[in-house]
Amino acid sequence: MRALFIGSILLVVSLAHAQSAPDVWGKAPQASDDRFSNPKSALYAGPNGWYNSGELRAEAGAQRYALKTGLNYLDTPKAFVLASNNQLQLLTLDFGSPRPAPGVYQVAAKPDAAGRKVHVAFADVANQKILGWNSNNAQGSVTVTQVHGFVHFSARGLKLAPSGLHNAGDTKQPLVLGLEGASKLD
């Protein structure tokens, strides 16, 4: 009887452990009140907790990337930029406008705000080699929303074409990229 009881406990524990955790992208920190989620609060954390920050997850074969870092609009290159702290990996979202209208934008070779097209590029210059992917002949879309003075971006499963000088092997494959983040509008 005791062996049956222990076996049942082990089965329940292993089944609970086998369930994968939900895929959680940025969320506002927990608090006993609404200090982070209330837009009128001085501590408002932005939509889903993204205050001028974002997350990128990407892979090309065995090459994997995972960044959580700042996200801002830069006048040069006139795009929203998500850059690693050491600036060796860089994602650019060029909508052809610093204030893209809410909606779904198809990835494209050239940005076109009126045509709802966004150019997406990712570069990695770590290891003194230029690896790059961009949205020429790519697939996917980026969803843009405006929430409480922020522009919020979300995309999953974008497929970017290899374009870097040193892309070879796994990095010669398309980069499958997901991103989420928000930038404060001026």
Coordinates of C-alpha atoms in Angstrom, one line a residue:
M1 CA 0.0 0.0 0.0
R2 CA 2.8 2.4 0.9
A3 CA 4.6 1.6 -2.4
L4 CA 1.4 2.4 -4.3
F5 CA 1.0 5.7 -2.4
I6 CA 4.7 6.7 -3.1
G7 CA 4.3 5.7 -6.7
S8 CA 1.2 7.9 -7.1
I9 CA 3.0 10.9 -5.6
L10 CA 5.9 10.4 -8.0
L11 CA 3.6 10.1 -10.9
V12 CA 1.8 13.4 -9.9
V13 CA 5.1 15.2 -9.4
S14 CA 6.5 14.0 -12.7
L15 CA 3.4 15.0 -14.6
A16 CA 3.4 18.4 -13.0
H17 CA 7.1 18.9 -13.8
A18 CA 6.6 17.6 -17.4
Q19 CA 4.2 20.4 -18.2
S20 CA 6.0 23.2 -19.9
A21 CA 5.9 26.7 -18.4
P22 CA 3.9 29.3 -20.4
D23 CA 5.9 31.4 -22.9
V24 CA 5.9 34.6 -20.9
W25 CA 7.2 37.8 -22.5
G26 CA 7.7 41.0 -20.5
K27 CA 5.1 41.7 -17.8
A28 CA 5.0 44.4 -15.3
P29 CA 6.5 43.5 -11.9
Q30 CA 4.0 42.2 -9.3
A31 CA 2.9 44.8 -6.7
S32 CA 0.3 44.8 -3.9
D33 CA -1.4 47.7 -5.8
D34 CA -1.6 49.1 -9.3
R35 CA 1.6 51.2 -9.2
F36 CA 3.2 49.5 -12.2
S37 CA 0.1 48.9 -14.3
N38 CA -1.8 52.2 -13.8
P39 CA -0.8 54.7 -16.5
K40 CA -1.4 57.6 -14.1
S41 CA 1.1 56.3 -11.6
A42 CA 4.6 57.8 -11.6
L43 CA 5.9 54.2 -11.6
Y44 CA 3.9 53.1 -14.6
A45 CA 5.9 50.3 -16.3
G46 CA 4.5 50.8 -19.8
P47 CA 2.3 48.3 -21.7
N48 CA 3.0 44.8 -20.4
G49 CA 5.9 46.1 -18.4
W50 CA 7.9 47.4 -21.4
Y51 CA 9.1 50.9 -20.7
N52 CA 11.5 51.8 -23.5
S53 CA 12.6 48.2 -23.6
G54 CA 12.0 45.0 -25.4
E55 CA 12.8 41.4 -25.9
L56 CA 14.0 39.5 -28.9
R57 CA 14.3 35.7 -29.4
A58 CA 15.7 34.3 -32.6
E59 CA 17.3 31.3 -34.1
A60 CA 19.0 30.3 -37.4
G61 CA 19.8 26.6 -37.2
A62 CA 21.9 26.1 -34.0
Q63 CA 22.6 29.8 -33.6
R64 CA 20.3 31.3 -30.9
Y65 CA 19.7 34.8 -29.7
A66 CA 17.9 36.1 -26.6
L67 CA 18.0 39.8 -25.8
K68 CA 16.2 41.9 -23.2
T69 CA 17.3 45.5 -23.6
G70 CA 16.5 49.1 -24.4
L71 CA 14.1 50.0 -27.3
N72 CA 14.0 53.5 -28.6
Y73 CA 13.5 55.5 -31.8
L74 CA 16.8 56.9 -33.2
D75 CA 17.0 59.6 -35.8
T76 CA 19.9 57.8 -37.3
P77 CA 19.1 55.2 -38.8
K78 CA 15.5 56.6 -38.5
A79 CA 14.2 53.4 -37.0
F80 CA 13.2 51.8 -33.7
V81 CA 16.3 50.1 -32.4
L82 CA 16.7 47.2 -29.9
A83 CA 20.4 46.9 -29.1
S84 CA 22.3 44.6 -26.8
N85 CA 24.1 46.3 -23.9
N86 CA 27.5 45.8 -25.6
Q87 CA 26.0 47.0 -29.0
L88 CA 27.2 43.8 -30.7
Q89 CA 23.6 42.7 -31.7
L90 CA 21.2 45.2 -33.1
L91 CA 17.5 44.9 -34.3
T92 CA 16.0 47.7 -36.4
L93 CA 12.4 48.3 -37.2
D94 CA 11.9 50.9 -39.9
F95 CA 8.3 51.8 -40.6
G96 CA 9.1 54.9 -42.6
S97 CA 7.8 57.0 -39.8
P98 CA 8.7 57.7 -36.2
R99 CA 5.1 57.3 -35.2
P100 CA 3.7 54.3 -37.0
A101 CA -0.1 54.1 -36.9
P102 CA -1.7 51.1 -35.0
G103 CA -2.2 48.1 -37.2
V104 CA -0.5 45.1 -38.7
Y105 CA 2.6 45.7 -40.9
Q106 CA 3.9 43.1 -43.3
V107 CA 7.7 42.7 -43.4
A108 CA 9.2 44.0 -46.6
A109 CA 12.4 45.1 -48.4
K110 CA 11.5 48.7 -48.0
P111 CA 9.4 50.5 -45.3
D112 CA 6.1 52.1 -46.4
A113 CA 4.0 53.6 -43.6
A114 CA 1.0 54.2 -45.9
G115 CA 1.2 50.7 -47.3
R116 CA 1.7 49.1 -43.9
K117 CA 5.1 47.7 -44.6
V118 CA 8.1 47.5 -42.2
H119 CA 11.7 46.7 -42.9
V120 CA 13.2 44.5 -40.2
A121 CA 17.0 43.9 -39.9
F122 CA 19.1 42.0 -37.3
A123 CA 22.9 42.2 -37.2
D124 CA 25.4 40.4 -35.0
V125 CA 29.0 41.6 -35.0
A126 CA 30.3 39.6 -32.1
N127 CA 33.3 37.4 -32.7
Q128 CA 34.5 40.0 -35.2
K129 CA 32.3 38.7 -38.0
I130 CA 29.4 40.4 -39.6
L131 CA 26.3 38.2 -39.5
G132 CA 23.0 39.7 -40.7
W133 CA 19.5 39.0 -41.7
N134 CA 16.8 41.3 -43.2
S135 CA 13.3 41.3 -44.4
N136 CA 14.1 41.1 -48.1
N137 CA 11.9 38.3 -49.4
A138 CA 10.9 37.6 -45.8
Q139 CA 7.7 36.4 -44.2
G140 CA 5.6 37.6 -41.3
S141 CA 4.1 40.7 -39.8
V142 CA 4.7 43.1 -36.9
T143 CA 1.6 44.3 -34.9
V144 CA 1.7 47.9 -33.7
T145 CA -0.5 49.3 -31.0
Q146 CA -0.5 52.6 -29.2
V147 CA -1.1 52.4 -25.5
H148 CA -1.0 55.2 -22.9
G149 CA 1.6 57.2 -24.8
F150 CA 3.7 54.2 -25.9
V151 CA 4.1 52.5 -29.2
H152 CA 4.0 48.7 -28.6
F153 CA 5.4 46.1 -31.0
S154 CA 4.8 42.4 -31.1
A155 CA 5.8 39.8 -33.6
R156 CA 6.3 36.0 -33.6
G157 CA 7.8 33.8 -36.2
L158 CA 9.3 36.4 -38.6
K159 CA 11.5 34.8 -41.1
L160 CA 14.4 37.1 -42.2
A161 CA 16.7 36.3 -45.1
P162 CA 20.5 36.0 -44.4
S163 CA 22.4 39.0 -45.6
G164 CA 25.7 39.3 -43.7
L165 CA 29.2 39.2 -45.1
H166 CA 30.1 36.2 -42.9
N167 CA 26.8 34.2 -42.8
A168 CA 27.8 30.6 -43.3
G169 CA 26.6 27.2 -42.1
D170 CA 23.6 27.6 -39.8
T171 CA 23.7 31.4 -40.1
K172 CA 23.1 31.0 -43.9
Q173 CA 19.6 29.8 -42.9
P174 CA 16.7 32.2 -42.4
L175 CA 16.5 33.8 -39.0
V176 CA 13.2 33.0 -37.2
L177 CA 12.6 35.9 -34.9
G178 CA 10.1 36.9 -32.3
L179 CA 10.0 40.3 -30.5
E180 CA 8.0 42.4 -28.1
G181 CA 8.5 45.8 -26.6
A182 CA 7.4 49.4 -26.2
S183 CA 8.9 52.8 -26.7
K184 CA 7.6 56.0 -25.2
L185 CA 6.2 58.4 -27.8
D186 CA 7.5 62.0 -27.6

